[in-house]
Amino acid sequence: MATQHKWLAWRVAVFLAALTPLLFWSWQVANNAAGPEPGRYLLLNIGIGGLWMLLLTLSLTPLTKLTRWKGFALIRRQLGLWTLAYATLHMLSYALFILGLNWALLGSEIVKRPYIIVGMIALIGLAVLGVTSNKWSMRKLGKRWKPLHKFSYAILGLVLLHFFWVVRADMGEWAAYALVAALIMATRLPPVARTLPKLRYRLSRT
């Protein structure tokens, strides 16, 4: 029972940690502390928050292999759904604050900003992974479930491309995210993946 309470507290803590940035940004907008363009402020910050969530989600697999701590595995689905939530809110912020819900502008916006299409594809991919992240889908898809969810790495590539297109004038921040993404993706390479348990063993001996 104590163990169950511990893991419940861990999940609640992760939930609150993921929710806090959204509450903080909303508070800043409500108190006129988000600059002259609060809509763009929300759009950018929620988008970057979504990238953070995706990176954190994908880092859980190598962290689990490295530490064998159950807590990382327990929050993988939760953070994945938070990634989808952030991406959806990012899209809604664009529709509300940039388009003004005037969908007739979408065609010209896509012509001027083709990275919108890349973002939409990434969002659709996240939605598919979110819908199939439950036990029923795992049973239904069987052996196809794992290959499907490995598309999360392709989605990360799309998100980085989307972000690259947006911030071409300032590449420093993008390069930092790309480096973290490259390190996470490197852990999927068989030689690196085989090294993680050995590294865990060596660390446990020190």
mmCIF file of C-alpha atoms in Angstrom:
data_model
loop_
_atom_site.group_PDB
_atom_site.id
_atom_site.type_symbol
_atom_site.label_atom_id
_atom_site.label_comp_id
_atom_site.label_asym_id
_atom_site.label_seq_id
_atom_site.Cartn_x
_atom_site.Cartn_y
_atom_site.Cartn_z
ATOM 1 C CA MET A 1 0.000 0.000 0.000
ATOM 2 C CA ALA A 2 2.808 2.404 0.887
ATOM 3 C CA THR A 3 4.449 1.700 -2.477
ATOM 4 C CA GLN A 4 1.196 2.452 -4.317
ATOM 5 C CA HIS A 5 0.876 5.749 -2.452
ATOM 6 C CA LYS A 6 4.470 6.589 -3.355
ATOM 7 C CA TRP A 7 3.888 6.030 -7.075
ATOM 8 C CA LEU A 8 0.589 7.931 -6.938
ATOM 9 C CA ALA A 9 2.375 10.873 -5.329
ATOM 10 C CA TRP A 10 5.047 10.657 -8.051
ATOM 11 C CA ARG A 11 2.431 10.754 -10.809
ATOM 12 C CA VAL A 12 0.633 13.689 -9.169
ATOM 13 C CA ALA A 13 3.927 15.563 -8.818
ATOM 14 C CA VAL A 14 4.697 15.033 -12.516
ATOM 15 C CA PHE A 15 1.168 16.158 -13.445
ATOM 16 C CA LEU A 16 1.536 19.372 -11.439
ATOM 17 C CA ALA A 17 5.016 20.007 -12.835
ATOM 18 C CA ALA A 18 3.694 19.696 -16.412
ATOM 19 C CA LEU A 19 0.699 21.912 -15.647
ATOM 20 C CA THR A 20 2.642 24.683 -13.886
ATOM 21 C CA PRO A 21 4.140 26.354 -17.006
ATOM 22 C CA LEU A 22 0.686 26.646 -18.594
ATOM 23 C CA LEU A 23 -0.697 28.242 -15.438
ATOM 24 C CA PHE A 24 2.285 30.597 -15.206
ATOM 25 C CA TRP A 25 2.005 31.764 -18.824
ATOM 26 C CA SER A 26 -1.746 32.246 -18.449
ATOM 27 C CA TRP A 27 -1.154 34.266 -15.279
ATOM 28 C CA GLN A 28 1.346 36.477 -17.102
ATOM 29 C CA VAL A 29 -1.128 37.146 -19.908
ATOM 30 C CA ALA A 30 -3.938 37.884 -17.446
ATOM 31 C CA ASN A 31 -1.699 40.367 -15.602
ATOM 32 C CA ASN A 32 -0.402 42.095 -18.754
ATOM 33 C CA ALA A 33 3.095 40.759 -18.126
ATOM 34 C CA ALA A 34 3.488 38.901 -21.420
ATOM 35 C CA GLY A 35 4.696 41.781 -23.564
ATOM 36 C CA PRO A 36 2.936 43.678 -26.354
ATOM 37 C CA GLU A 37 1.783 40.498 -28.144
ATOM 38 C CA PRO A 38 0.416 38.092 -25.525
ATOM 39 C CA GLY A 39 -1.006 35.801 -28.195
ATOM 40 C CA ARG A 40 2.391 35.274 -29.799
ATOM 41 C CA TYR A 41 3.906 34.925 -26.342
ATOM 42 C CA LEU A 42 1.577 32.020 -25.595
ATOM 43 C CA LEU A 43 2.052 30.509 -29.046
ATOM 44 C CA LEU A 44 5.853 30.466 -28.775
ATOM 45 C CA ASN A 45 6.103 29.348 -25.158
ATOM 46 C CA ILE A 46 3.541 26.565 -25.492
ATOM 47 C CA GLY A 47 5.300 25.347 -28.629
ATOM 48 C CA ILE A 48 8.677 25.241 -26.886
ATOM 49 C CA GLY A 49 6.990 23.601 -23.905
ATOM 50 C CA GLY A 50 5.691 20.895 -26.219
ATOM 51 C CA LEU A 51 9.214 20.279 -27.513
ATOM 52 C CA TRP A 52 10.452 19.984 -23.930
ATOM 53 C CA MET A 53 7.708 17.474 -23.154
ATOM 54 C CA LEU A 54 8.587 15.387 -26.208
ATOM 55 C CA LEU A 55 12.286 15.370 -25.327
ATOM 56 C CA LEU A 56 11.521 14.403 -21.737
ATOM 57 C CA THR A 57 9.193 11.628 -22.896
ATOM 58 C CA LEU A 58 11.779 10.129 -25.241
ATOM 59 C CA SER A 59 14.517 10.402 -22.616
ATOM 60 C CA LEU A 60 12.599 8.103 -20.255
ATOM 61 C CA THR A 61 13.463 4.901 -22.140
ATOM 62 C CA PRO A 62 17.266 5.322 -21.922
ATOM 63 C CA LEU A 63 16.929 6.583 -18.334
ATOM 64 C CA THR A 64 14.953 3.458 -17.427
ATOM 65 C CA LYS A 65 17.591 1.221 -19.021
ATOM 66 C CA LEU A 66 20.359 3.130 -17.292
ATOM 67 C CA THR A 67 18.842 3.196 -13.802
ATOM 68 C CA ARG A 68 16.174 0.460 -13.799
ATOM 69 C CA TRP A 69 14.048 2.867 -11.770
ATOM 70 C CA LYS A 70 10.368 2.048 -12.215
ATOM 71 C CA GLY A 71 9.329 5.676 -11.794
ATOM 72 C CA PHE A 72 10.555 6.674 -15.249
ATOM 73 C CA ALA A 73 8.514 3.951 -16.950
ATOM 74 C CA LEU A 74 5.408 4.852 -14.933
ATOM 75 C CA ILE A 75 5.227 8.400 -16.298
ATOM 76 C CA ARG A 76 6.090 7.672 -19.942
ATOM 77 C CA ARG A 77 2.469 7.603 -21.100
ATOM 78 C CA GLN A 78 1.577 10.585 -18.923
ATOM 79 C CA LEU A 79 4.324 12.755 -20.399
ATOM 80 C CA GLY A 80 3.432 11.542 -23.876
ATOM 81 C CA LEU A 81 -0.132 12.739 -23.375
ATOM 82 C CA TRP A 82 1.159 16.029 -21.997
ATOM 83 C CA THR A 83 3.199 16.385 -25.191
ATOM 84 C CA LEU A 84 0.005 15.963 -27.198
ATOM 85 C CA ALA A 85 -1.794 18.453 -24.940
ATOM 86 C CA TYR A 86 0.907 21.089 -25.417
ATOM 87 C CA ALA A 87 0.963 20.526 -29.185
ATOM 88 C CA THR A 88 -2.822 20.847 -29.358
ATOM 89 C CA LEU A 89 -2.776 24.055 -27.301
ATOM 90 C CA HIS A 90 -0.011 25.377 -29.571
ATOM 91 C CA MET A 91 -2.230 24.763 -32.598
ATOM 92 C CA LEU A 92 -5.255 26.321 -30.875
ATOM 93 C CA SER A 93 -3.175 29.376 -29.936
ATOM 94 C CA TYR A 94 -2.224 29.789 -33.588
ATOM 95 C CA ALA A 95 -5.839 29.442 -34.708
ATOM 96 C CA LEU A 96 -7.104 31.904 -32.090
ATOM 97 C CA PHE A 97 -4.392 34.561 -31.882
ATOM 98 C CA ILE A 98 -2.843 34.498 -35.356
ATOM 99 C CA LEU A 99 -5.734 33.460 -37.600
ATOM 100 C CA GLY A 100 -8.402 34.957 -35.354
ATOM 101 C CA LEU A 101 -10.402 31.809 -36.197
ATOM 102 C CA ASN A 102 -10.620 33.114 -39.773
ATOM 103 C CA TRP A 103 -9.937 29.845 -41.575
ATOM 104 C CA ALA A 104 -10.012 31.592 -44.954
ATOM 105 C CA LEU A 105 -6.552 32.928 -44.096
ATOM 106 C CA LEU A 106 -5.080 29.464 -43.630
ATOM 107 C CA GLY A 107 -4.282 28.914 -47.313
ATOM 108 C CA SER A 108 -2.244 32.111 -47.650
ATOM 109 C CA GLU A 109 -0.589 31.440 -44.283
ATOM 110 C CA ILE A 110 0.584 28.015 -45.453
ATOM 111 C CA VAL A 111 2.015 29.532 -48.644
ATOM 112 C CA LYS A 112 3.958 32.119 -46.616
ATOM 113 C CA ARG A 113 4.850 29.759 -43.779
ATOM 114 C CA PRO A 114 5.127 26.157 -45.059
ATOM 115 C CA TYR A 115 6.436 25.069 -41.651
ATOM 116 C CA ILE A 116 2.773 25.101 -40.606
ATOM 117 C CA ILE A 117 2.265 21.924 -42.666
ATOM 118 C CA VAL A 118 5.217 20.275 -40.910
ATOM 119 C CA GLY A 119 3.687 21.189 -37.553
ATOM 120 C CA MET A 120 0.302 19.807 -38.580
ATOM 121 C CA ILE A 121 1.839 16.493 -39.647
ATOM 122 C CA ALA A 122 3.666 16.277 -36.314
ATOM 123 C CA LEU A 123 0.430 17.015 -34.436
ATOM 124 C CA ILE A 124 -1.444 14.307 -36.356
ATOM 125 C CA GLY A 125 1.356 11.865 -35.545
ATOM 126 C CA LEU A 126 1.206 12.753 -31.854
ATOM 127 C CA ALA A 127 -2.569 12.319 -31.904
ATOM 128 C CA VAL A 128 -2.224 8.825 -33.386
ATOM 129 C CA LEU A 129 0.313 7.877 -30.725
ATOM 130 C CA GLY A 130 -1.857 9.381 -27.995
ATOM 131 C CA VAL A 131 -4.961 7.503 -29.097
ATOM 132 C CA THR A 132 -3.042 4.214 -29.243
ATOM 133 C CA SER A 133 -1.158 4.638 -25.952
ATOM 134 C CA ASN A 134 -3.638 2.562 -23.925
ATOM 135 C CA LYS A 135 -3.589 -1.142 -23.056
ATOM 136 C CA TRP A 136 -6.535 -1.922 -25.351
ATOM 137 C CA SER A 137 -4.605 -0.569 -28.351
ATOM 138 C CA MET A 138 -1.517 -2.509 -27.306
ATOM 139 C CA ARG A 139 -3.517 -5.742 -27.307
ATOM 140 C CA LYS A 140 -5.301 -4.879 -30.542
ATOM 141 C CA LEU A 141 -2.170 -3.887 -32.457
ATOM 142 C CA GLY A 142 0.001 -6.647 -31.007
ATOM 143 C CA LYS A 143 3.478 -6.693 -32.544
ATOM 144 C CA ARG A 144 2.644 -3.607 -34.611
ATOM 145 C CA TRP A 145 2.329 -1.391 -31.519
ATOM 146 C CA LYS A 146 6.053 -0.928 -30.831
ATOM 147 C CA PRO A 147 6.999 -0.114 -34.453
ATOM 148 C CA LEU A 148 4.134 2.385 -34.550
ATOM 149 C CA HIS A 149 5.300 4.168 -31.408
ATOM 150 C CA LYS A 150 8.873 4.319 -32.674
ATOM 151 C CA PHE A 151 7.524 6.954 -35.052
ATOM 152 C CA SER A 152 7.838 9.291 -32.059
ATOM 153 C CA TYR A 153 11.453 9.800 -33.137
ATOM 154 C CA ALA A 154 10.358 10.809 -36.635
ATOM 155 C CA ILE A 155 7.868 13.187 -35.028
ATOM 156 C CA LEU A 156 10.712 14.698 -33.007
ATOM 157 C CA GLY A 157 12.526 15.313 -36.279
ATOM 158 C CA LEU A 158 9.457 17.060 -37.697
ATOM 159 C CA VAL A 159 9.101 19.215 -34.590
ATOM 160 C CA LEU A 160 12.758 20.249 -34.819
ATOM 161 C CA LEU A 161 12.313 21.069 -38.514
ATOM 162 C CA HIS A 162 9.212 23.129 -37.665
ATOM 163 C CA PHE A 163 11.137 24.986 -34.950
ATOM 164 C CA PHE A 164 14.173 25.462 -37.233
ATOM 165 C CA TRP A 165 11.985 27.093 -39.862
ATOM 166 C CA VAL A 166 10.461 29.433 -37.275
ATOM 167 C CA VAL A 167 13.708 30.631 -35.629
ATOM 168 C CA ARG A 168 16.147 30.731 -38.540
ATOM 169 C CA ALA A 169 17.449 34.121 -37.362
ATOM 170 C CA ASP A 170 18.542 32.763 -33.966
ATOM 171 C CA MET A 171 19.967 29.267 -34.208
ATOM 172 C CA GLY A 172 21.568 29.015 -30.761
ATOM 173 C CA GLU A 173 18.486 27.774 -28.933
ATOM 174 C CA TRP A 174 17.523 25.434 -31.765
ATOM 175 C CA ALA A 175 21.023 23.934 -31.811
ATOM 176 C CA ALA A 176 20.782 23.160 -28.084
ATOM 177 C CA TYR A 177 17.493 21.302 -28.553
ATOM 178 C CA ALA A 178 18.860 19.512 -31.627
ATOM 179 C CA LEU A 179 21.901 18.355 -29.641
ATOM 180 C CA VAL A 180 19.716 16.935 -26.865
ATOM 181 C CA ALA A 181 17.537 15.225 -29.483
ATOM 182 C CA ALA A 182 20.608 13.738 -31.184
ATOM 183 C CA LEU A 183 21.845 12.320 -27.875
ATOM 184 C CA ILE A 184 18.445 10.760 -27.166
ATOM 185 C CA MET A 185 18.243 9.285 -30.663
ATOM 186 C CA ALA A 186 21.783 7.935 -30.324
ATOM 187 C CA THR A 187 20.640 5.777 -27.404
ATOM 188 C CA ARG A 188 18.423 3.883 -29.857
ATOM 189 C CA LEU A 189 21.438 2.730 -31.867
ATOM 190 C CA PRO A 190 22.157 -0.940 -31.031
ATOM 191 C CA PRO A 191 25.796 -0.398 -29.926
ATOM 192 C CA VAL A 192 24.771 2.428 -27.579
ATOM 193 C CA ALA A 193 21.670 0.597 -26.339
ATOM 194 C CA ARG A 194 23.806 -2.421 -25.423
ATOM 195 C CA THR A 195 26.205 -0.166 -23.532
ATOM 196 C CA LEU A 196 23.577 1.310 -21.190
ATOM 197 C CA PRO A 197 23.129 -1.821 -18.992
ATOM 198 C CA LYS A 198 26.919 -2.187 -18.782
ATOM 199 C CA LEU A 199 27.220 1.452 -17.767
ATOM 200 C CA ARG A 200 24.541 0.953 -15.124
ATOM 201 C CA TYR A 201 26.484 -1.999 -13.745
ATOM 202 C CA ARG A 202 29.708 -0.002 -13.588
ATOM 203 C CA LEU A 203 27.975 2.891 -11.832
ATOM 204 C CA SER A 204 26.445 0.518 -9.299
ATOM 205 C CA ARG A 205 29.929 -0.792 -8.455
ATOM 206 C CA THR A 206 31.350 2.659 -7.696
#
